[in-house]
């Protein structure tokens, strides 16, 4: 599983220097850092959830895991939103955020650092349990802190001993806000492990789509208090719910039983209430627990009707083995959160918060609830999934009808932003009224009547404008079209009555809505231009709010970071271009050096020898760096021409062996040179002529010798497999034809070999057949080619048995290509081996190719080079080309 590393000591975040890593949460890391300007220590919370992101190899920047970039962006947006809200809360029971920033592709909260320790460390350092006084000093401030956080529409989602900080001076506070909402991809053990703190998280937190709310934080806080009085973490909520769902006893011993005699019943009942396994049975708010707890009485608990039955008609066993009803109705109604954003009538409300506190769904009931009466539905069990081992989790459909959460009047948290007053909550709110009675005197009847009529007319106009403004606001016509929008109507009201409360609040609401739209444009869509335009419009409405100014600062920081990144990108591109320029310069210098060394080697006569230190080798190295380098191309051409001219002179002087060696070298230097090919033909022709002259001279010498009676050989019988012995003239023609065939002069080869093939010469038949088969010098005709081969095959096999190398090589070719006979690379290798060992160059070349390609034998580069070099030494041009292909000079 991914586990990012924390930042190293000494790393700087803006003006802060990291001193040490204090702890790790599901949201990331918390560090102790130094603020050099104020010369004090601070806490820095870094957003880096292991389930969504990892640390870049640089050791500083964050980067999303594959496929989770959108989820990381959403988590970062939520983290920054919660940081902004926490920065506006100034309450002794909630951790104070006095700065937050985005950097290194993530975000950071900066909190006050006060000496102390976490509750987890405190409990680990002592063996005894907390007494009543200690537990109350812990629970009451934490409930007050939750009340403030929930009023600000913040959920903690990760309360457990490690996220409660016991200050040396002052009440305990909740830390660890900003836990990410992990991706709802599945409910595998790995995802559940990241979403929950075993023993402390409520059952709805085990579900990727579970309904979370204040009741969820209260369960985790109750479980933490249970740990303080019991000395051990409570049973996991998933196990509790599974056992209850299967009509087994709740495995958790209630606090009222565990702490009886040591703690007050009010405290124990409050803990049990908060730890109800099902969300529907828990308190709705921290104030619902705090009030009875501070009043020293047990909290109200839901009591089921005596005659309520489960769907099957039989009462359901409760969590302690007793029969209980399938539905409950609370004895008293818990307090609810009110919407402080209302103003005026119900038809005119400020836009809802960007991320409102979640509310629980209302399950359908058969009878509608009466006004003022709260309806609860029972437990619903559409599915129960039992996972293997202790990490088992249940999937539940949790229903709990309740209005949006709020605080009661007695426990309301301080507002953290401008809210529209609610006439139902604010006793000082008094809408403007017209006089109910008018007492006109005789002397001033006319004047007073006129004033009354003006006031009545003004009130009617204000009422009309107010209604129109609200309709336009709901339609989204806040500032446009010009002259026919909500802002214009509100301003028209203020011209009639500068102190009109609804108009002033309406204008403030328009500005708030524009700022919210600007936040959405910037944070969700990254549209800086649209966000800036909306902020400018909000500034036209009235003086900019702190929220708008904070967003402008966020945009400025984003633009500054963007500009910095662009500068870095430009600098990186300049560095890459400079590196490429230097590499190109070095390459050209290397080419120039190689060409100079090659020219010097030519002057010293080291054209192709010794290996590695000759002109040809240096020119070729230069061409590998630049294939079209003109000096190197000219140098290679110069070397090839030298050996070509030497070969031509050797042919002219009948130094045929030397000419062959020189042509082999020229062919290796210039493999596709037509002049070298022509000289090769001349050499072969000259060799044939010289050989013919030699045979003629031998014949003449034989005629001059005394005649010796030699018995005549009997004529070949009709059953002989071979043709009659070839005459010397035919032999010469055969040799010339074969030489022309291998030289690529297929027209000459066909002219010389075809008559011999028709006379039954097997070697001639094979070559003519291969020309027909491949269309070399003649029109391709595979049928005729196979007929020739079948005719010649008996003679070829007979010559193979006789050990003739040419026959072994030709039959090997038929097996290698699968012509007439079935393809058999192993047999081809065997036949090539027999011919190659007799020094037959063509067989040596083919055997080298078989070893190089691993055909019929295991691939063996050394053996391939050995046989190709032997063939090349005999002037075999194809062997020389193959050696070059293998990188052998």
mmCIF file of C-alpha atoms in Angstrom, residues 409-543:
data_model
loop_
_atom_site.group_PDB
_atom_site.id
_atom_site.type_symbol
_atom_site.label_atom_id
_atom_site.label_comp_id
_atom_site.label_asym_id
_atom_site.label_seq_id
_atom_site.Cartn_x
_atom_site.Cartn_y
_atom_site.Cartn_z
ATOM 1 C CA UNK A 409 -31.032 28.814 20.776
ATOM 2 C CA UNK A 410 -29.257 28.241 24.059
ATOM 3 C CA UNK A 411 -26.152 26.676 22.495
ATOM 4 C CA UNK A 412 -25.783 28.579 19.221
ATOM 5 C CA UNK A 413 -22.200 28.957 18.011
ATOM 6 C CA UNK A 414 -20.848 32.357 17.010
ATOM 7 C CA UNK A 415 -21.364 33.229 13.362
ATOM 8 C CA UNK A 416 -18.257 33.053 11.237
ATOM 9 C CA UNK A 417 -19.473 35.080 8.292
ATOM 10 C CA UNK A 418 -22.163 37.609 7.473
ATOM 11 C CA UNK A 419 -25.556 35.909 7.818
ATOM 12 C CA UNK A 420 -28.972 37.248 6.934
ATOM 13 C CA UNK A 421 -31.037 37.635 10.141
ATOM 14 C CA UNK A 422 -34.010 35.367 10.588
ATOM 15 C CA UNK A 423 -37.097 37.058 12.083
ATOM 16 C CA UNK A 424 -37.985 33.783 13.775
ATOM 17 C CA UNK A 425 -34.665 33.770 15.685
ATOM 18 C CA UNK A 426 -33.868 37.449 16.212
ATOM 19 C CA UNK A 427 -36.209 38.949 18.809
ATOM 20 C CA UNK A 428 -34.930 42.449 18.025
ATOM 21 C CA UNK A 429 -35.936 42.183 14.370
ATOM 22 C CA UNK A 430 -38.890 44.480 13.589
ATOM 23 C CA UNK A 431 -40.108 45.026 10.018
ATOM 24 C CA UNK A 432 -41.150 48.556 9.117
ATOM 25 C CA UNK A 433 -44.838 49.204 9.750
ATOM 26 C CA UNK A 434 -47.313 51.823 8.644
ATOM 27 C CA UNK A 435 -49.405 53.708 11.220
ATOM 28 C CA UNK A 436 -52.408 51.662 12.266
ATOM 29 C CA UNK A 437 -54.512 54.737 13.107
ATOM 30 C CA UNK A 438 -54.423 58.339 12.025
ATOM 31 C CA UNK A 439 -55.785 61.199 14.099
ATOM 32 C CA UNK A 440 -56.137 64.263 11.894
ATOM 33 C CA UNK A 441 -56.632 67.662 13.509
ATOM 34 C CA UNK A 442 -58.734 70.323 11.897
ATOM 35 C CA UNK A 443 -55.895 72.753 11.260
ATOM 36 C CA UNK A 444 -53.557 70.255 9.667
ATOM 37 C CA UNK A 445 -55.961 67.752 8.105
ATOM 38 C CA UNK A 446 -54.857 68.397 4.545
ATOM 39 C CA UNK A 447 -51.126 68.272 5.287
ATOM 40 C CA UNK A 448 -51.354 65.103 7.360
ATOM 41 C CA UNK A 449 -53.605 63.404 4.827
ATOM 42 C CA UNK A 450 -51.067 64.182 2.093
ATOM 43 C CA UNK A 451 -48.199 62.793 4.204
ATOM 44 C CA UNK A 452 -50.141 59.627 4.924
ATOM 45 C CA UNK A 453 -50.970 59.141 1.259
ATOM 46 C CA UNK A 454 -47.261 59.634 0.344
ATOM 47 C CA UNK A 455 -46.151 57.157 2.995
ATOM 48 C CA UNK A 456 -48.717 54.602 1.871
ATOM 49 C CA UNK A 457 -47.710 55.064 -1.779
ATOM 50 C CA UNK A 458 -44.016 54.719 -0.859
ATOM 51 C CA UNK A 459 -44.697 51.539 1.123
ATOM 52 C CA UNK A 460 -46.593 50.052 -1.819
ATOM 53 C CA UNK A 461 -43.761 50.921 -4.213
ATOM 54 C CA UNK A 462 -41.185 49.398 -1.840
ATOM 55 C CA UNK A 463 -43.270 46.239 -1.528
ATOM 56 C CA UNK A 464 -43.540 45.995 -5.316
ATOM 57 C CA UNK A 465 -39.809 46.577 -5.816
ATOM 58 C CA UNK A 466 -38.935 44.070 -3.079
ATOM 59 C CA UNK A 467 -41.090 41.351 -4.647
ATOM 60 C CA UNK A 468 -39.623 42.086 -8.087
ATOM 61 C CA UNK A 469 -36.070 42.008 -6.706
ATOM 62 C CA UNK A 470 -36.638 38.623 -5.095
ATOM 63 C CA UNK A 471 -38.089 37.152 -8.304
ATOM 64 C CA UNK A 472 -35.139 38.424 -10.331
ATOM 65 C CA UNK A 473 -32.662 37.154 -7.756
ATOM 66 C CA UNK A 474 -34.193 33.685 -7.876
ATOM 67 C CA UNK A 475 -34.020 33.828 -11.694
ATOM 68 C CA UNK A 476 -30.305 34.673 -11.506
ATOM 69 C CA UNK A 477 -30.723 38.237 -12.789
ATOM 70 C CA UNK A 478 -28.504 39.735 -10.101
ATOM 71 C CA UNK A 479 -26.875 42.614 -12.030
ATOM 72 C CA UNK A 480 -28.065 42.166 -15.618
ATOM 73 C CA UNK A 481 -29.707 43.123 -17.851
ATOM 74 C CA UNK A 482 -28.984 46.748 -17.143
ATOM 75 C CA UNK A 483 -31.825 48.496 -15.323
ATOM 76 C CA UNK A 484 -33.885 45.321 -14.950
ATOM 77 C CA UNK A 485 -32.111 43.307 -12.269
ATOM 78 C CA UNK A 486 -32.304 42.585 -8.551
ATOM 79 C CA UNK A 487 -29.514 45.015 -7.617
ATOM 80 C CA UNK A 488 -31.235 47.912 -9.396
ATOM 81 C CA UNK A 489 -34.506 47.187 -7.556
ATOM 82 C CA UNK A 490 -32.788 46.967 -4.153
ATOM 83 C CA UNK A 491 -31.012 50.265 -4.818
ATOM 84 C CA UNK A 492 -34.285 51.852 -5.880
ATOM 85 C CA UNK A 493 -35.749 50.786 -2.507
ATOM 86 C CA UNK A 494 -32.826 52.412 -0.664
ATOM 87 C CA UNK A 495 -33.418 55.637 -2.557
ATOM 88 C CA UNK A 496 -36.926 55.632 -1.095
ATOM 89 C CA UNK A 497 -35.813 54.375 2.343
ATOM 90 C CA UNK A 498 -32.049 54.412 2.951
ATOM 91 C CA UNK A 499 -32.468 52.354 6.128
ATOM 92 C CA UNK A 500 -34.607 49.596 4.602
ATOM 93 C CA UNK A 501 -33.293 46.355 6.141
ATOM 94 C CA UNK A 502 -34.430 43.888 3.465
ATOM 95 C CA UNK A 503 -32.894 45.956 0.679
ATOM 96 C CA UNK A 504 -29.569 46.276 2.496
ATOM 97 C CA UNK A 505 -29.561 42.539 3.183
ATOM 98 C CA UNK A 506 -30.554 41.821 -0.408
ATOM 99 C CA UNK A 507 -27.563 43.772 -1.700
ATOM 100 C CA UNK A 508 -25.296 41.941 0.763
ATOM 101 C CA UNK A 509 -26.767 38.631 -0.467
ATOM 102 C CA UNK A 510 -26.037 39.541 -4.099
ATOM 103 C CA UNK A 511 -22.444 40.265 -3.220
ATOM 104 C CA UNK A 512 -22.175 36.967 -1.293
ATOM 105 C CA UNK A 513 -23.614 35.038 -4.251
ATOM 106 C CA UNK A 514 -21.170 36.701 -6.676
ATOM 107 C CA UNK A 515 -18.273 35.812 -4.379
ATOM 108 C CA UNK A 516 -19.511 32.194 -4.179
ATOM 109 C CA UNK A 517 -19.718 32.037 -7.963
ATOM 110 C CA UNK A 518 -16.194 33.459 -8.157
ATOM 111 C CA UNK A 519 -14.977 30.789 -5.708
ATOM 112 C CA UNK A 520 -16.594 28.062 -7.797
ATOM 113 C CA UNK A 521 -15.111 29.458 -11.030
ATOM 114 C CA UNK A 522 -11.632 29.569 -9.511
ATOM 115 C CA UNK A 523 -11.582 26.495 -7.284
ATOM 116 C CA UNK A 524 -13.645 24.077 -9.346
ATOM 117 C CA UNK A 525 -12.984 25.202 -12.931
ATOM 118 C CA UNK A 526 -9.699 27.076 -12.602
ATOM 119 C CA UNK A 527 -11.226 29.974 -14.581
ATOM 120 C CA UNK A 528 -9.262 32.925 -13.204
ATOM 121 C CA UNK A 529 -10.663 35.399 -15.709
ATOM 122 C CA UNK A 530 -14.271 34.576 -14.814
ATOM 123 C CA UNK A 531 -13.496 34.606 -11.070
ATOM 124 C CA UNK A 532 -11.823 38.026 -11.323
ATOM 125 C CA UNK A 533 -14.722 39.430 -13.331
ATOM 126 C CA UNK A 534 -17.217 38.182 -10.716
ATOM 127 C CA UNK A 535 -15.118 39.687 -7.906
ATOM 128 C CA UNK A 536 -15.046 43.003 -9.746
ATOM 129 C CA UNK A 537 -18.820 42.859 -10.045
ATOM 130 C CA UNK A 538 -19.077 42.088 -6.315
ATOM 131 C CA UNK A 539 -16.873 45.118 -5.601
ATOM 132 C CA UNK A 540 -19.267 47.275 -7.621
ATOM 133 C CA UNK A 541 -22.135 46.163 -5.391
ATOM 134 C CA UNK A 542 -20.521 47.394 -2.174
ATOM 135 C CA UNK A 543 -17.222 47.402 -0.293
#
